[in-house]
Amino acid sequence: MKVSLVQMNSQDDKSANLKMAKAMIEKVVAEEQPDLIVLPEYYAFLDGSPAAMRDSAETFPNGESYRLMSGLAEKHGITLHAGSVCERDGDDYFNATIVFGPDGRQIAHYRKIHLFDVDAPGGVSYRESNMVSRGQDVVTYKAGDATVGCAICYDIRFPELFRKLRDAGADVIVLPAAFTLMTGKDHWELLARARAAETQTWFLATGQTGTHAQGKNACYGHSMVINPWGHVTAQVSDGVGTTSARLDFDYTAKVRAAVPVANHHVLG
C-alpha cells in the first residue's frame, strides 16, 4: 500500500481551504499514485473561535467538504481519509473524520474521543469541549487487505485507545492533527513513535502547520510516516507540503514475530 500525507495551513476561509485541499490531492495523485491519502484535522476550516468553528459545521452527507472528498475519492479510485471537520448532528457538534473508499462511498465515521481542554505552555488556553462533544466509539475500516484504525490529534496522549485499535486488528493507524507548536516541538514525534512501536502498526500522523486564528495560534506540522519498529520513514519539511511512503506489511509481520507484545498483555 502506498500512502500520501497532505500537510496544510488551513484558515477561516472554507472555500479557499477546500480549493487548496483539492489541488494538493490532485497533485499528489498525479505524482505519487497513492492508494490512501490523509488530510489533517480541521482541513476545511480552522479558527480559534468556537462560534466560527460551529458555523463551519456540516451535517453528513450534505456538506460541501463531504461531497468534494467523496467525488475526489471516486474520481481517482483512492481511499481518502478526510482529516476531520466540525460535524453537526441535531443540536450537537463533533470533531469528526469521514473516510471515503475508491468508489466514493463513506466507509468510516470517527468522532474524536479525547477533547483538548488544556492550558498550553506559552499562555494559550484551549477548551475544545466548549465547541464539540466527545465521541464514544473505537473505529476501524478496511483499505485493501489492511485494517486501518482512526484517531484524532489529542487522542495520541491516551495509549489505551491505540491498544484497542491494535486489539481490533489495526495494521495502520491514522491520526490527523492540528498539534500546537509549543507542545509539538517536544511531544509530537515522541508520542507518535511510541504509539507506533507499542502497537507495532504503521502510524500516519498528519498535521496542520503554521499560524491561524489571525496569527494567535500556531501548529507544529512535521507530518510523519512511522514504521512498526518506531522509525520515521517519511516526513514533511516545514510549511505546506506532502510526503509519500510505501507500507511493507511483511516487515510488520517480522516485527510482531520478533517481539510479540500483543500476546504478552497481562493487565486487561
PDB file of C-alpha atoms in Angstrom:
ATOM      1  CA  MET A   1       0.000   0.000   0.000  1.00  0.00           C
ATOM      2  CA  LYS A   2       1.287   3.444  -0.919  1.00  0.00           C
ATOM      3  CA  VAL A   3       0.180   6.387   1.232  1.00  0.00           C
ATOM      4  CA  SER A   4       0.441  10.160   0.918  1.00  0.00           C
ATOM      5  CA  LEU A   5       0.090  12.681   3.754  1.00  0.00           C
ATOM      6  CA  VAL A   6      -1.126  16.216   2.962  1.00  0.00           C
ATOM      7  CA  GLN A   7       0.111  18.889   5.395  1.00  0.00           C
ATOM      8  CA  MET A   8      -1.953  22.106   5.209  1.00  0.00           C
ATOM      9  CA  ASN A   9      -2.158  25.578   6.725  1.00  0.00           C
ATOM     10  CA  SER A  10      -5.952  25.922   6.897  1.00  0.00           C
ATOM     11  CA  GLN A  11      -7.523  29.249   7.791  1.00  0.00           C
ATOM     12  CA  ASP A  12     -11.013  30.689   8.413  1.00  0.00           C
ATOM     13  CA  ASP A  13     -11.946  30.622   4.697  1.00  0.00           C
ATOM     14  CA  LYS A  14     -13.661  27.322   3.928  1.00  0.00           C
ATOM     15  CA  SER A  15     -13.809  27.794   0.154  1.00  0.00           C
ATOM     16  CA  ALA A  16     -10.093  28.599  -0.038  1.00  0.00           C
ATOM     17  CA  ASN A  17      -9.200  25.646   2.207  1.00  0.00           C
ATOM     18  CA  LEU A  18     -11.225  23.200   0.109  1.00  0.00           C
ATOM     19  CA  LYS A  19      -9.696  24.599  -3.085  1.00  0.00           C
ATOM     20  CA  MET A  20      -6.225  24.075  -1.603  1.00  0.00           C
ATOM     21  CA  ALA A  21      -7.052  20.553  -0.386  1.00  0.00           C
ATOM     22  CA  LYS A  22      -8.393  19.601  -3.814  1.00  0.00           C
ATOM     23  CA  ALA A  23      -5.300  20.987  -5.574  1.00  0.00           C
ATOM     24  CA  MET A  24      -2.922  19.151  -3.230  1.00  0.00           C
ATOM     25  CA  ILE A  25      -4.827  15.869  -3.599  1.00  0.00           C
ATOM     26  CA  GLU A  26      -4.829  16.186  -7.410  1.00  0.00           C
ATOM     27  CA  LYS A  27      -1.083  16.949  -7.413  1.00  0.00           C
ATOM     28  CA  VAL A  28      -0.077  14.066  -5.169  1.00  0.00           C
ATOM     29  CA  VAL A  29      -2.272  11.638  -7.122  1.00  0.00           C
ATOM     30  CA  ALA A  30      -0.554  12.696 -10.364  1.00  0.00           C
ATOM     31  CA  GLU A  31       2.951  12.471  -8.903  1.00  0.00           C
ATOM     32  CA  GLU A  32       2.747   9.534  -6.488  1.00  0.00           C
ATOM     33  CA  GLN A  33      -0.335   7.408  -7.380  1.00  0.00           C
ATOM     34  CA  PRO A  34      -1.088   6.566  -3.726  1.00  0.00           C
ATOM     35  CA  ASP A  35      -3.716   4.092  -2.561  1.00  0.00           C
ATOM     36  CA  LEU A  36      -4.530   6.097   0.596  1.00  0.00           C
ATOM     37  CA  ILE A  37      -4.397   9.885   1.123  1.00  0.00           C
ATOM     38  CA  VAL A  38      -4.680  11.534   4.558  1.00  0.00           C
ATOM     39  CA  LEU A  39      -5.654  15.163   5.265  1.00  0.00           C
ATOM     40  CA  PRO A  40      -5.074  16.978   8.609  1.00  0.00           C
ATOM     41  CA  GLU A  41      -7.525  17.766  11.401  1.00  0.00           C
ATOM     42  CA  TYR A  42      -9.970  20.582  10.549  1.00  0.00           C
ATOM     43  CA  TYR A  43      -8.636  20.779   6.980  1.00  0.00           C
ATOM     44  CA  ALA A  44     -11.808  22.533   5.740  1.00  0.00           C
ATOM     45  CA  PHE A  45     -11.909  25.317   8.346  1.00  0.00           C
ATOM     46  CA  LEU A  46      -9.655  26.251  11.267  1.00  0.00           C
ATOM     47  CA  ASP A  47     -10.130  29.174  13.629  1.00  0.00           C
ATOM     48  CA  GLY A  48      -9.749  29.964  17.322  1.00  0.00           C
ATOM     49  CA  SER A  49     -13.399  30.905  17.755  1.00  0.00           C
ATOM     50  CA  PRO A  50     -15.778  28.105  18.838  1.00  0.00           C
ATOM     51  CA  ALA A  51     -18.678  30.023  17.269  1.00  0.00           C
ATOM     52  CA  ALA A  52     -16.883  30.271  13.926  1.00  0.00           C
ATOM     53  CA  MET A  53     -15.981  26.585  14.039  1.00  0.00           C
ATOM     54  CA  ARG A  54     -19.599  25.673  14.713  1.00  0.00           C
ATOM     55  CA  ASP A  55     -20.741  27.943  11.865  1.00  0.00           C
ATOM     56  CA  SER A  56     -18.498  25.886   9.560  1.00  0.00           C
ATOM     57  CA  ALA A  57     -20.101  22.604  10.636  1.00  0.00           C
ATOM     58  CA  GLU A  58     -21.647  20.161   8.182  1.00  0.00           C
ATOM     59  CA  THR A  59     -24.462  17.645   8.516  1.00  0.00           C
ATOM     60  CA  PHE A  60     -23.359  14.479   6.781  1.00  0.00           C
ATOM     61  CA  PRO A  61     -23.786  13.566   3.942  1.00  0.00           C
ATOM     62  CA  ASN A  62     -24.885  17.010   2.786  1.00  0.00           C
ATOM     63  CA  GLY A  63     -21.826  19.136   3.497  1.00  0.00           C
ATOM     64  CA  GLU A  64     -19.604  20.873   0.961  1.00  0.00           C
ATOM     65  CA  SER A  65     -16.450  19.083   2.097  1.00  0.00           C
ATOM     66  CA  TYR A  66     -18.256  15.730   2.253  1.00  0.00           C
ATOM     67  CA  ARG A  67     -19.382  15.948  -1.377  1.00  0.00           C
ATOM     68  CA  LEU A  68     -15.990  17.210  -2.569  1.00  0.00           C
ATOM     69  CA  MET A  69     -13.986  14.445  -0.896  1.00  0.00           C
ATOM     70  CA  SER A  70     -16.428  11.739  -1.942  1.00  0.00           C
ATOM     71  CA  GLY A  71     -16.108  12.916  -5.540  1.00  0.00           C
ATOM     72  CA  LEU A  72     -12.306  13.047  -5.418  1.00  0.00           C
ATOM     73  CA  ALA A  73     -12.064   9.547  -3.944  1.00  0.00           C
ATOM     74  CA  GLU A  74     -14.292   8.153  -6.712  1.00  0.00           C
ATOM     75  CA  LYS A  75     -12.602  10.156  -9.498  1.00  0.00           C
ATOM     76  CA  HIS A  76      -9.157   8.877  -8.594  1.00  0.00           C
ATOM     77  CA  GLY A  77     -10.077   5.439  -7.222  1.00  0.00           C
ATOM     78  CA  ILE A  78      -8.366   6.083  -3.886  1.00  0.00           C
ATOM     79  CA  THR A  79      -9.192   5.719  -0.213  1.00  0.00           C
ATOM     80  CA  LEU A  80      -9.419   9.251   1.184  1.00  0.00           C
ATOM     81  CA  HIS A  81      -9.063   9.681   4.959  1.00  0.00           C
ATOM     82  CA  ALA A  82     -10.522  13.172   5.113  1.00  0.00           C
ATOM     83  CA  GLY A  83      -8.799  14.590   8.214  1.00  0.00           C
ATOM     84  CA  SER A  84     -11.610  15.979  10.283  1.00  0.00           C
ATOM     85  CA  VAL A  85     -14.300  18.654  10.087  1.00  0.00           C
ATOM     86  CA  CYS A  86     -16.798  20.083  12.551  1.00  0.00           C
ATOM     87  CA  GLU A  87     -19.911  17.899  12.291  1.00  0.00           C
ATOM     88  CA  ARG A  88     -23.417  18.955  13.325  1.00  0.00           C
ATOM     89  CA  ASP A  89     -25.823  16.243  14.450  1.00  0.00           C
ATOM     90  CA  GLY A  90     -29.093  17.783  15.613  1.00  0.00           C
ATOM     91  CA  ASP A  91     -28.188  20.236  18.359  1.00  0.00           C
ATOM     92  CA  ASP A  92     -24.813  18.595  18.998  1.00  0.00           C
ATOM     93  CA  TYR A  93     -21.391  19.034  17.399  1.00  0.00           C
ATOM     94  CA  PHE A  94     -18.394  16.718  16.964  1.00  0.00           C
ATOM     95  CA  ASN A  95     -14.825  16.762  15.634  1.00  0.00           C
ATOM     96  CA  ALA A  96     -15.325  14.058  13.023  1.00  0.00           C
ATOM     97  CA  THR A  97     -13.375  12.065  10.450  1.00  0.00           C
ATOM     98  CA  ILE A  98     -15.083  10.690   7.364  1.00  0.00           C
ATOM     99  CA  VAL A  99     -13.253   8.136   5.198  1.00  0.00           C
ATOM    100  CA  PHE A 100     -14.272   7.518   1.583  1.00  0.00           C
ATOM    101  CA  GLY A 101     -13.490   4.362  -0.366  1.00  0.00           C
ATOM    102  CA  PRO A 102     -12.346   4.160  -4.008  1.00  0.00           C
ATOM    103  CA  ASP A 103     -15.993   4.176  -5.172  1.00  0.00           C
ATOM    104  CA  GLY A 104     -16.629   7.442  -3.305  1.00  0.00           C
ATOM    105  CA  ARG A 105     -18.811   5.857  -0.657  1.00  0.00           C
ATOM    106  CA  GLN A 106     -18.329   6.519   3.066  1.00  0.00           C
ATOM    107  CA  ILE A 107     -16.534   3.602   4.737  1.00  0.00           C
ATOM    108  CA  ALA A 108     -15.808   5.062   8.201  1.00  0.00           C
ATOM    109  CA  HIS A 109     -17.028   7.791  10.560  1.00  0.00           C
ATOM    110  CA  TYR A 110     -14.994   8.530  13.692  1.00  0.00           C
ATOM    111  CA  ARG A 111     -15.773  11.187  16.303  1.00  0.00           C
ATOM    112  CA  LYS A 112     -12.782  12.366  18.389  1.00  0.00           C
ATOM    113  CA  ILE A 113     -12.939  10.825  21.852  1.00  0.00           C
ATOM    114  CA  HIS A 114     -10.423  12.888  23.862  1.00  0.00           C
ATOM    115  CA  LEU A 115     -11.069  16.640  23.748  1.00  0.00           C
ATOM    116  CA  PHE A 116      -8.269  19.216  24.031  1.00  0.00           C
ATOM    117  CA  ASP A 117      -9.013  21.181  27.211  1.00  0.00           C
ATOM    118  CA  VAL A 118      -5.530  22.425  28.006  1.00  0.00           C
ATOM    119  CA  ASP A 119      -3.613  25.454  29.238  1.00  0.00           C
ATOM    120  CA  ALA A 120      -0.575  25.106  26.967  1.00  0.00           C
ATOM    121  CA  PRO A 121       2.947  26.355  27.688  1.00  0.00           C
ATOM    122  CA  GLY A 122       3.187  29.935  26.450  1.00  0.00           C
ATOM    123  CA  GLY A 123      -0.114  31.065  27.999  1.00  0.00           C
ATOM    124  CA  VAL A 124      -2.590  29.896  25.334  1.00  0.00           C
ATOM    125  CA  SER A 125      -5.671  28.062  26.651  1.00  0.00           C
ATOM    126  CA  TYR A 126      -7.825  25.657  24.635  1.00  0.00           C
ATOM    127  CA  ARG A 127     -11.305  24.409  25.545  1.00  0.00           C
ATOM    128  CA  GLU A 128     -12.416  22.105  22.761  1.00  0.00           C
ATOM    129  CA  SER A 129     -15.292  20.896  24.921  1.00  0.00           C
ATOM    130  CA  ASN A 130     -16.852  24.354  24.579  1.00  0.00           C
ATOM    131  CA  MET A 131     -17.247  23.610  20.873  1.00  0.00           C
ATOM    132  CA  VAL A 132     -17.836  19.875  20.403  1.00  0.00           C
ATOM    133  CA  SER A 133     -18.886  16.787  22.327  1.00  0.00           C
ATOM    134  CA  ARG A 134     -16.735  13.704  22.693  1.00  0.00           C
ATOM    135  CA  GLY A 135     -17.200  10.606  20.570  1.00  0.00           C
ATOM    136  CA  GLN A 136     -17.782   7.172  22.083  1.00  0.00           C
ATOM    137  CA  ASP A 137     -16.749   4.575  19.507  1.00  0.00           C
ATOM    138  CA  VAL A 138     -13.468   2.921  18.511  1.00  0.00           C
ATOM    139  CA  VAL A 139     -13.462   2.820  14.692  1.00  0.00           C
ATOM    140  CA  THR A 140     -11.546   0.779  12.107  1.00  0.00           C
ATOM    141  CA  TYR A 141     -12.050   0.269   8.380  1.00  0.00           C
ATOM    142  CA  LYS A 142     -10.572  -1.785   5.541  1.00  0.00           C
ATOM    143  CA  ALA A 143      -8.282  -0.311   2.881  1.00  0.00           C
ATOM    144  CA  GLY A 144      -7.435  -3.148   0.543  1.00  0.00           C
ATOM    145  CA  ASP A 145      -6.443  -6.036   2.806  1.00  0.00           C
ATOM    146  CA  ALA A 146      -5.242  -3.732   5.607  1.00  0.00           C
ATOM    147  CA  THR A 147      -7.239  -2.774   8.686  1.00  0.00           C
ATOM    148  CA  VAL A 148      -6.916   0.927   9.473  1.00  0.00           C
ATOM    149  CA  GLY A 149      -7.631   2.474  12.878  1.00  0.00           C
ATOM    150  CA  CYS A 150      -8.894   6.030  13.457  1.00  0.00           C
ATOM    151  CA  ALA A 151      -7.745   8.655  15.970  1.00  0.00           C
ATOM    152  CA  ILE A 152      -7.523  12.460  16.021  1.00  0.00           C
ATOM    153  CA  CYS A 153      -4.810  14.738  17.486  1.00  0.00           C
ATOM    154  CA  TYR A 154      -5.094  14.827  21.321  1.00  0.00           C
ATOM    155  CA  ASP A 155      -6.113  11.153  21.260  1.00  0.00           C
ATOM    156  CA  ILE A 156      -2.387  10.451  20.795  1.00  0.00           C
ATOM    157  CA  ARG A 157      -1.802  11.008  24.536  1.00  0.00           C
ATOM    158  CA  PHE A 158      -4.100   8.148  25.547  1.00  0.00           C
ATOM    159  CA  PRO A 159      -2.433   4.811  24.716  1.00  0.00           C
ATOM    160  CA  GLU A 160      -5.461   2.792  25.804  1.00  0.00           C
ATOM    161  CA  LEU A 161      -7.263   3.884  22.613  1.00  0.00           C
ATOM    162  CA  PHE A 162      -4.391   2.613  20.474  1.00  0.00           C
ATOM    163  CA  ARG A 163      -4.318  -0.681  22.389  1.00  0.00           C
ATOM    164  CA  LYS A 164      -7.993  -1.106  21.482  1.00  0.00           C
ATOM    165  CA  LEU A 165      -7.248  -0.328  17.826  1.00  0.00           C
ATOM    166  CA  ARG A 166      -4.458  -2.904  17.828  1.00  0.00           C
ATOM    167  CA  ASP A 167      -6.753  -5.445  19.504  1.00  0.00           C
ATOM    168  CA  ALA A 168      -9.300  -4.701  16.747  1.00  0.00           C
ATOM    169  CA  GLY A 169      -6.721  -5.815  14.180  1.00  0.00           C
ATOM    170  CA  ALA A 170      -5.257  -2.499  13.057  1.00  0.00           C
ATOM    171  CA  ASP A 171      -2.311  -2.759  10.666  1.00  0.00           C
ATOM    172  CA  VAL A 172      -2.245   1.012  10.165  1.00  0.00           C
ATOM    173  CA  ILE A 173      -3.321   3.843  12.481  1.00  0.00           C
ATOM    174  CA  VAL A 174      -4.156   7.264  11.044  1.00  0.00           C
ATOM    175  CA  LEU A 175      -4.018  10.385  13.207  1.00  0.00           C
ATOM    176  CA  PRO A 176      -4.967  13.733  11.610  1.00  0.00           C
ATOM    177  CA  ALA A 177      -3.897  16.606  13.865  1.00  0.00           C
ATOM    178  CA  ALA A 178      -3.579  20.331  14.452  1.00  0.00           C
ATOM    179  CA  PHE A 179      -0.883  19.825  17.119  1.00  0.00           C
ATOM    180  CA  THR A 180       0.192  23.061  18.779  1.00  0.00           C
ATOM    181  CA  LEU A 181       3.688  24.396  18.159  1.00  0.00           C
ATOM    182  CA  MET A 182       4.520  24.667  21.864  1.00  0.00           C
ATOM    183  CA  THR A 183       3.627  21.060  22.713  1.00  0.00           C
ATOM    184  CA  GLY A 184       4.540  19.663  19.311  1.00  0.00           C
ATOM    185  CA  LYS A 185       8.198  20.582  19.376  1.00  0.00           C
ATOM    186  CA  ASP A 186       8.678  18.392  22.461  1.00  0.00           C
ATOM    187  CA  HIS A 187       5.979  15.721  22.239  1.00  0.00           C
ATOM    188  CA  TRP A 188       4.743  15.185  18.646  1.00  0.00           C
ATOM    189  CA  GLU A 189       7.436  12.820  17.383  1.00  0.00           C
ATOM    190  CA  LEU A 190       7.951  11.252  20.832  1.00  0.00           C
ATOM    191  CA  LEU A 191       4.283  10.277  21.171  1.00  0.00           C
ATOM    192  CA  ALA A 192       3.791   9.229  17.541  1.00  0.00           C
ATOM    193  CA  ARG A 193       6.813   6.934  17.561  1.00  0.00           C
ATOM    194  CA  ALA A 194       5.745   5.467  20.914  1.00  0.00           C
ATOM    195  CA  ARG A 195       2.219   4.684  19.635  1.00  0.00           C
ATOM    196  CA  ALA A 196       3.714   3.041  16.509  1.00  0.00           C
ATOM    197  CA  ALA A 197       6.238   0.944  18.450  1.00  0.00           C
ATOM    198  CA  GLU A 198       3.852  -0.221  21.172  1.00  0.00           C
ATOM    199  CA  THR A 199       1.083  -1.165  18.704  1.00  0.00           C
ATOM    200  CA  GLN A 200       3.524  -2.419  16.027  1.00  0.00           C
ATOM    201  CA  THR A 201       1.489  -0.694  13.338  1.00  0.00           C
ATOM    202  CA  TRP A 202       2.292   1.747  10.560  1.00  0.00           C
ATOM    203  CA  PHE A 203       1.427   5.160  12.018  1.00  0.00           C
ATOM    204  CA  LEU A 204       0.361   8.052   9.752  1.00  0.00           C
ATOM    205  CA  ALA A 205       0.457  11.339  11.714  1.00  0.00           C
ATOM    206  CA  THR A 206      -0.749  14.204   9.505  1.00  0.00           C
ATOM    207  CA  GLY A 207      -0.662  17.748  10.868  1.00  0.00           C
ATOM    208  CA  GLN A 208      -1.587  21.339  10.243  1.00  0.00           C
ATOM    209  CA  THR A 209       1.372  23.726  10.003  1.00  0.00           C
ATOM    210  CA  GLY A 210       1.956  27.448  10.610  1.00  0.00           C
ATOM    211  CA  THR A 211      -0.334  30.020  12.188  1.00  0.00           C
ATOM    212  CA  HIS A 212      -4.123  30.509  12.096  1.00  0.00           C
ATOM    213  CA  ALA A 213      -6.739  32.453  14.075  1.00  0.00           C
ATOM    214  CA  GLN A 214      -5.212  35.738  12.885  1.00  0.00           C
ATOM    215  CA  GLY A 215      -1.782  34.564  13.973  1.00  0.00           C
ATOM    216  CA  LYS A 216      -2.805  33.814  17.565  1.00  0.00           C
ATOM    217  CA  ASN A 217      -2.383  30.035  17.313  1.00  0.00           C
ATOM    218  CA  ALA A 218       0.398  28.012  15.691  1.00  0.00           C
ATOM    219  CA  CYS A 219       0.651  24.362  14.643  1.00  0.00           C
ATOM    220  CA  TYR A 220       3.786  22.238  14.560  1.00  0.00           C
ATOM    221  CA  GLY A 221       3.409  20.345  11.271  1.00  0.00           C
ATOM    222  CA  HIS A 222       6.096  17.654  10.755  1.00  0.00           C
ATOM    223  CA  SER A 223       3.656  15.099   9.329  1.00  0.00           C
ATOM    224  CA  MET A 224       5.239  11.655   9.503  1.00  0.00           C
ATOM    225  CA  VAL A 225       5.006   8.063   8.359  1.00  0.00           C
ATOM    226  CA  ILE A 226       6.380   5.800  11.120  1.00  0.00           C
ATOM    227  CA  ASN A 227       7.045   2.084  10.744  1.00  0.00           C
ATOM    228  CA  PRO A 228       6.064  -0.626  13.284  1.00  0.00           C
ATOM    229  CA  TRP A 229       9.552  -0.516  14.827  1.00  0.00           C
ATOM    230  CA  GLY A 230       9.090   3.189  15.605  1.00  0.00           C
ATOM    231  CA  HIS A 231      11.338   4.658  12.914  1.00  0.00           C
ATOM    232  CA  VAL A 232      10.282   7.699  10.877  1.00  0.00           C
ATOM    233  CA  THR A 233      10.335   6.637   7.203  1.00  0.00           C
ATOM    234  CA  ALA A 234       8.937   9.819   5.599  1.00  0.00           C
ATOM    235  CA  GLN A 235       8.328  13.354   6.848  1.00  0.00           C
ATOM    236  CA  VAL A 236       7.061  16.680   5.512  1.00  0.00           C
ATOM    237  CA  SER A 237       9.503  19.534   5.966  1.00  0.00           C
ATOM    238  CA  ASP A 238       8.408  22.892   7.413  1.00  0.00           C
ATOM    239  CA  GLY A 239       5.469  24.504   5.652  1.00  0.00           C
ATOM    240  CA  VAL A 240       2.680  23.244   3.399  1.00  0.00           C
ATOM    241  CA  GLY A 241       3.567  20.071   1.517  1.00  0.00           C
ATOM    242  CA  THR A 242       3.181  16.331   1.132  1.00  0.00           C
ATOM    243  CA  THR A 243       5.147  13.169   1.743  1.00  0.00           C
ATOM    244  CA  SER A 244       4.592   9.637   0.495  1.00  0.00           C
ATOM    245  CA  ALA A 245       5.719   6.170   1.516  1.00  0.00           C
ATOM    246  CA  ARG A 246       5.043   2.542   0.747  1.00  0.00           C
ATOM    247  CA  LEU A 247       3.902   0.417   3.683  1.00  0.00           C
ATOM    248  CA  ASP A 248       5.547  -3.022   3.869  1.00  0.00           C
ATOM    249  CA  PHE A 249       3.297  -5.405   5.782  1.00  0.00           C
ATOM    250  CA  ASP A 250       5.848  -8.233   5.522  1.00  0.00           C
ATOM    251  CA  TYR A 251       8.033  -6.009   7.706  1.00  0.00           C
ATOM    252  CA  THR A 252       5.123  -5.637  10.137  1.00  0.00           C
ATOM    253  CA  ALA A 253       4.958  -9.438  10.442  1.00  0.00           C
ATOM    254  CA  LYS A 254       8.678  -9.633  11.162  1.00  0.00           C
ATOM    255  CA  VAL A 255       8.438  -7.012  13.924  1.00  0.00           C
ATOM    256  CA  ARG A 256       5.457  -8.727  15.519  1.00  0.00           C
ATOM    257  CA  ALA A 257       7.159 -12.132  15.369  1.00  0.00           C
ATOM    258  CA  ALA A 258      10.389 -10.795  16.865  1.00  0.00           C
ATOM    259  CA  VAL A 259       8.712  -9.029  19.795  1.00  0.00           C
ATOM    260  CA  PRO A 260       5.169 -10.460  20.150  1.00  0.00           C
ATOM    261  CA  VAL A 261       3.893  -7.922  22.672  1.00  0.00           C
ATOM    262  CA  ALA A 262       0.250  -8.403  21.624  1.00  0.00           C
ATOM    263  CA  ASN A 263       0.463 -11.936  23.060  1.00  0.00           C
ATOM    264  CA  HIS A 264       2.035 -10.828  26.326  1.00  0.00           C
ATOM    265  CA  HIS A 265      -0.507  -8.462  27.833  1.00  0.00           C
ATOM    266  CA  VAL A 266      -1.133  -9.255  31.498  1.00  0.00           C
ATOM    267  CA  LEU A 267      -3.434  -6.403  32.506  1.00  0.00           C
ATOM    268  CA  GLY A 268      -6.822  -6.080  30.790  1.00  0.00           C
TER     269      GLY A 268
END
